[in-house]
Amino acid sequence: MSRRFYLTTAIDYANGDPHHGHAYEKIGADAIARYHRLVGDEVRFCMGMDEHGQKVAQTAAAQGITPQQLVDDLAARFEGLWKRLNVSNDRWVRTTDEHHRRGVRALIDRIFERNPDDFYEKAYEGWYCVGCELFKKDNEIQDGHCVLHPTRELQWTEERNWFFRLTRYQDFLRAHFEANPDFLLPESRRNEMLALLDGGLEDISVSRARLAWAIPFRPTSDGVEQGTWVWFDALPNYLTDTGFPDGDWQAWWPAQMHVVGKDIIRLHAIIWPAMLQSAGLPLPQRVWGHGFVLLGGERFSKSSGVGLDLGEAVDRFGADAFRYFLLREVPWDSDGNFSWERFTERYTSELANGLGNLASRSTSMLAKYRDGVVPASPVQRDEAVARAVEVYRAAMDANLLHQGAEAAYEVVRVANGLVAEKQPWSIAKDPSRADELDGILATMVRYLATAAVLLSPFMPQKTAELWERLGSGRDGMPSLDELATLDVSGWKTSAGGILFPRPEVAAAA
Ligand code: MSP
């Protein structure tokens, strides 16, 4: 029976164009979604835009447009980019959607009903960072600025707000972390959060006085209108997307995995679970806190001017090459750098010379020696393939995408090694060795088919193209279990154009 797998990513702030960091997260989550489909899970994959809050309102004001104009424009730009990168999300949430707004109000009401003491009013003062949309403690401030947003001015804020009694959930959270060692991964992030819990939590302000670009919260007793703090509005997107509070929302809630960056883990592994517990709703099964894509060791950030043209990076060698490079180069459980040199190097060695060359050599030898038809050869269990699939599976099940990509690429290496060792073109000269040649050609096709399947979560378009060329005549790719004994006899291969043109050619195109 297929399992349901509901996967989400962080929803991006609608205050500027997407950068490499946003792309990395979405591509990584997409590889996870595609892998789960490959193993037969029924996947729901949700992404979206975080459109309320001061940051968005300020950006719109600075551009002389309304917040709605700004978020409409950015939502279209982000969505267009995800399509261009072949991200296969089947759900798209915008926090300005009417259904989401209703869902957030329903969630707040539910907390008021079930645990009325969890909300209380208090006059508050503190430094607010609009970049983070968070109040900052002294140890998060350096030279008068937020350490994460050094180019933004902190705002001194004095107002009466609604507070959420986060402190009440401290013991619950600790017990949850202990009972569910896999709740927050990787391990390093879990340790960070355990240390935070040890240090003690504080209640959080969840409304902002007179914030108009927000979902209305209840007014405070002094009669001042309150807008919902943007995180209290954004986190529930994962829930409202299931249809909450209407219909059969339980069919997809709780989510199996929230994929988010390391800077927002506290929000997802502490605050969000506490909100859900307070509302009497099930917690997500897992939060995965990925690391950062860096540029020369620094995080991509529009406000600090650290960035590269994302469109140019995608265009350089195409969407699939960009996806493959990012996920192979930047470990999914820690940080890594983007550089043009490494990109060109990996593209050349692994895609143009590695996979691309293997595909063209194999199909052209088949065309030359066997009219493109894969010769019948006895189907034996291929140990090298079986091993590669095993390593791949273990890596992907552990969400170590970079290791998964490496295991998949290993098949290409083994296949190219076989060609170099056997030199099928010499064997072809000797008619008495026709059976041997048959065996080698069939093996090469099996390797290629395996590489296509294993690499499909990383490069959906190129692997589909490759699969087409292998001419299996079957509908869709085989399952992982079938690979080691895949019968490729009779497949009608075709050579086609170059899958990954040499960098000079690709860049000039
Ligand atoms: N809007 C909030 C998330 C709300 S989720 C309920 C937010 N938005 S963001 O646009 O600032 O970031 C979106 C995602 O991109 C976050 O998961 C963040 O960690 C990730 N990244 C931003 N820069 C990044 C890198 N340089 N590298 C990898 N991911 C990083 O936070």
PDB file of C-alpha atoms in Angstrom, residues 125-227:
ATOM      1  CA  GLU A 125       9.333  47.045  24.496  1.00  0.00           C
ATOM      2  CA  GLY A 126      12.274  45.766  22.570  1.00  0.00           C
ATOM      3  CA  TRP A 127      14.342  45.880  19.405  1.00  0.00           C
ATOM      4  CA  TYR A 128      12.517  44.491  16.391  1.00  0.00           C
ATOM      5  CA  CYS A 129      14.397  43.328  13.290  1.00  0.00           C
ATOM      6  CA  VAL A 130      12.195  43.677  10.228  1.00  0.00           C
ATOM      7  CA  GLY A 131      14.631  41.479   8.266  1.00  0.00           C
ATOM      8  CA  CYS A 132      13.931  38.531  10.581  1.00  0.00           C
ATOM      9  CA  GLU A 133      10.475  39.762  11.611  1.00  0.00           C
ATOM     10  CA  LEU A 134      11.560  38.965  15.183  1.00  0.00           C
ATOM     11  CA  PHE A 135      12.318  40.752  18.424  1.00  0.00           C
ATOM     12  CA  LYS A 136      16.015  40.461  19.155  1.00  0.00           C
ATOM     13  CA  LYS A 137      17.778  39.716  22.402  1.00  0.00           C
ATOM     14  CA  ASP A 138      20.988  41.501  23.427  1.00  0.00           C
ATOM     15  CA  ASN A 139      23.156  38.568  22.371  1.00  0.00           C
ATOM     16  CA  GLU A 140      21.650  38.731  18.867  1.00  0.00           C
ATOM     17  CA  ILE A 141      22.626  42.374  18.451  1.00  0.00           C
ATOM     18  CA  GLN A 142      26.091  43.555  17.454  1.00  0.00           C
ATOM     19  CA  ASP A 143      27.101  47.199  17.059  1.00  0.00           C
ATOM     20  CA  GLY A 144      23.452  48.174  17.270  1.00  0.00           C
ATOM     21  CA  HIS A 145      22.413  45.853  14.432  1.00  0.00           C
ATOM     22  CA  CYS A 146      20.875  42.397  14.097  1.00  0.00           C
ATOM     23  CA  VAL A 147      23.753  39.979  13.452  1.00  0.00           C
ATOM     24  CA  LEU A 148      21.803  38.418  10.576  1.00  0.00           C
ATOM     25  CA  HIS A 149      20.797  41.724   8.977  1.00  0.00           C
ATOM     26  CA  PRO A 150      23.649  44.142   9.674  1.00  0.00           C
ATOM     27  CA  THR A 151      22.516  46.588   7.000  1.00  0.00           C
ATOM     28  CA  ARG A 152      19.028  47.068   8.440  1.00  0.00           C
ATOM     29  CA  GLU A 153      18.133  49.447  11.250  1.00  0.00           C
ATOM     30  CA  LEU A 154      16.613  47.813  14.327  1.00  0.00           C
ATOM     31  CA  GLN A 155      13.305  49.341  15.419  1.00  0.00           C
ATOM     32  CA  TRP A 156      12.746  50.247  19.040  1.00  0.00           C
ATOM     33  CA  THR A 157       9.182  49.178  19.661  1.00  0.00           C
ATOM     34  CA  GLU A 158       6.950  49.997  22.624  1.00  0.00           C
ATOM     35  CA  GLU A 159       3.409  48.731  22.391  1.00  0.00           C
ATOM     36  CA  ARG A 160       0.702  46.637  23.964  1.00  0.00           C
ATOM     37  CA  ASN A 161       0.509  43.227  22.285  1.00  0.00           C
ATOM     38  CA  TRP A 162      -0.982  39.812  22.555  1.00  0.00           C
ATOM     39  CA  PHE A 163       1.460  37.235  23.878  1.00  0.00           C
ATOM     40  CA  PHE A 164       1.552  33.471  23.470  1.00  0.00           C
ATOM     41  CA  ARG A 165       2.539  31.488  26.559  1.00  0.00           C
ATOM     42  CA  LEU A 166       5.363  29.525  24.954  1.00  0.00           C
ATOM     43  CA  THR A 167       6.931  28.838  28.361  1.00  0.00           C
ATOM     44  CA  ARG A 168       4.027  26.534  29.163  1.00  0.00           C
ATOM     45  CA  TYR A 169       5.214  24.154  26.435  1.00  0.00           C
ATOM     46  CA  GLN A 170       8.809  23.835  27.513  1.00  0.00           C
ATOM     47  CA  ASP A 171       8.412  20.461  29.260  1.00  0.00           C
ATOM     48  CA  PHE A 172       6.112  19.172  26.566  1.00  0.00           C
ATOM     49  CA  LEU A 173       8.667  20.057  23.880  1.00  0.00           C
ATOM     50  CA  ARG A 174      11.539  18.499  25.730  1.00  0.00           C
ATOM     51  CA  ALA A 175       9.565  15.286  26.188  1.00  0.00           C
ATOM     52  CA  HIS A 176       8.610  15.348  22.517  1.00  0.00           C
ATOM     53  CA  PHE A 177      12.229  15.761  21.428  1.00  0.00           C
ATOM     54  CA  GLU A 178      13.264  12.922  23.691  1.00  0.00           C
ATOM     55  CA  ALA A 179      10.516  10.545  22.607  1.00  0.00           C
ATOM     56  CA  ASN A 180      11.079  11.363  18.930  1.00  0.00           C
ATOM     57  CA  PRO A 181      14.787  11.514  18.186  1.00  0.00           C
ATOM     58  CA  ASP A 182      13.963  11.949  14.481  1.00  0.00           C
ATOM     59  CA  PHE A 183      11.632  14.895  14.987  1.00  0.00           C
ATOM     60  CA  LEU A 184      14.335  17.393  14.129  1.00  0.00           C
ATOM     61  CA  LEU A 185      17.220  16.433  11.875  1.00  0.00           C
ATOM     62  CA  PRO A 186      20.082  16.574  11.191  1.00  0.00           C
ATOM     63  CA  GLU A 187      21.500  15.829  14.605  1.00  0.00           C
ATOM     64  CA  SER A 188      23.432  19.099  14.849  1.00  0.00           C
ATOM     65  CA  ARG A 189      20.190  21.110  14.627  1.00  0.00           C
ATOM     66  CA  ARG A 190      18.540  18.927  17.208  1.00  0.00           C
ATOM     67  CA  ASN A 191      21.364  19.611  19.617  1.00  0.00           C
ATOM     68  CA  GLU A 192      21.010  23.342  19.058  1.00  0.00           C
ATOM     69  CA  MET A 193      17.328  23.194  19.952  1.00  0.00           C
ATOM     70  CA  LEU A 194      17.910  20.985  22.986  1.00  0.00           C
ATOM     71  CA  ALA A 195      20.423  23.557  24.236  1.00  0.00           C
ATOM     72  CA  LEU A 196      17.851  26.277  23.654  1.00  0.00           C
ATOM     73  CA  LEU A 197      15.261  24.350  25.631  1.00  0.00           C
ATOM     74  CA  ASP A 198      17.782  23.860  28.436  1.00  0.00           C
ATOM     75  CA  GLY A 199      18.374  27.594  28.506  1.00  0.00           C
ATOM     76  CA  GLY A 200      14.648  28.187  29.034  1.00  0.00           C
ATOM     77  CA  LEU A 201      12.019  29.639  26.686  1.00  0.00           C
ATOM     78  CA  GLU A 202      10.297  33.005  26.839  1.00  0.00           C
ATOM     79  CA  ASP A 203       6.741  33.890  25.926  1.00  0.00           C
ATOM     80  CA  ILE A 204       6.424  35.542  22.525  1.00  0.00           C
ATOM     81  CA  SER A 205       4.550  38.536  21.257  1.00  0.00           C
ATOM     82  CA  VAL A 206       2.163  37.366  18.531  1.00  0.00           C
ATOM     83  CA  SER A 207       0.456  40.569  17.445  1.00  0.00           C
ATOM     84  CA  ARG A 208       1.670  43.952  16.321  1.00  0.00           C
ATOM     85  CA  ALA A 209      -0.250  47.117  17.147  1.00  0.00           C
ATOM     86  CA  ARG A 210      -1.827  48.840  14.141  1.00  0.00           C
ATOM     87  CA  LEU A 211      -0.116  46.537  11.630  1.00  0.00           C
ATOM     88  CA  ALA A 212      -2.476  46.831   8.705  1.00  0.00           C
ATOM     89  CA  TRP A 213      -0.751  44.481   6.237  1.00  0.00           C
ATOM     90  CA  ALA A 214      -1.590  41.422   8.313  1.00  0.00           C
ATOM     91  CA  ILE A 215      -4.366  39.046   9.274  1.00  0.00           C
ATOM     92  CA  PRO A 216      -6.357  40.841  11.998  1.00  0.00           C
ATOM     93  CA  PHE A 217      -5.816  39.495  15.531  1.00  0.00           C
ATOM     94  CA  ARG A 218      -8.233  40.507  18.310  1.00  0.00           C
ATOM     95  CA  PRO A 219      -7.849  44.148  19.368  1.00  0.00           C
ATOM     96  CA  THR A 220      -6.154  44.657  22.730  1.00  0.00           C
ATOM     97  CA  SER A 221      -8.262  45.893  25.668  1.00  0.00           C
ATOM     98  CA  ASP A 222      -7.122  49.487  25.048  1.00  0.00           C
ATOM     99  CA  GLY A 223      -9.072  49.278  21.793  1.00  0.00           C
ATOM    100  CA  VAL A 224      -6.001  49.262  19.536  1.00  0.00           C
ATOM    101  CA  GLU A 225      -6.294  47.085  16.426  1.00  0.00           C
ATOM    102  CA  GLN A 226      -3.721  44.297  16.299  1.00  0.00           C
ATOM    103  CA  GLY A 227      -2.333  42.554  13.244  1.00  0.00           C
TER     104      GLY A 227
END
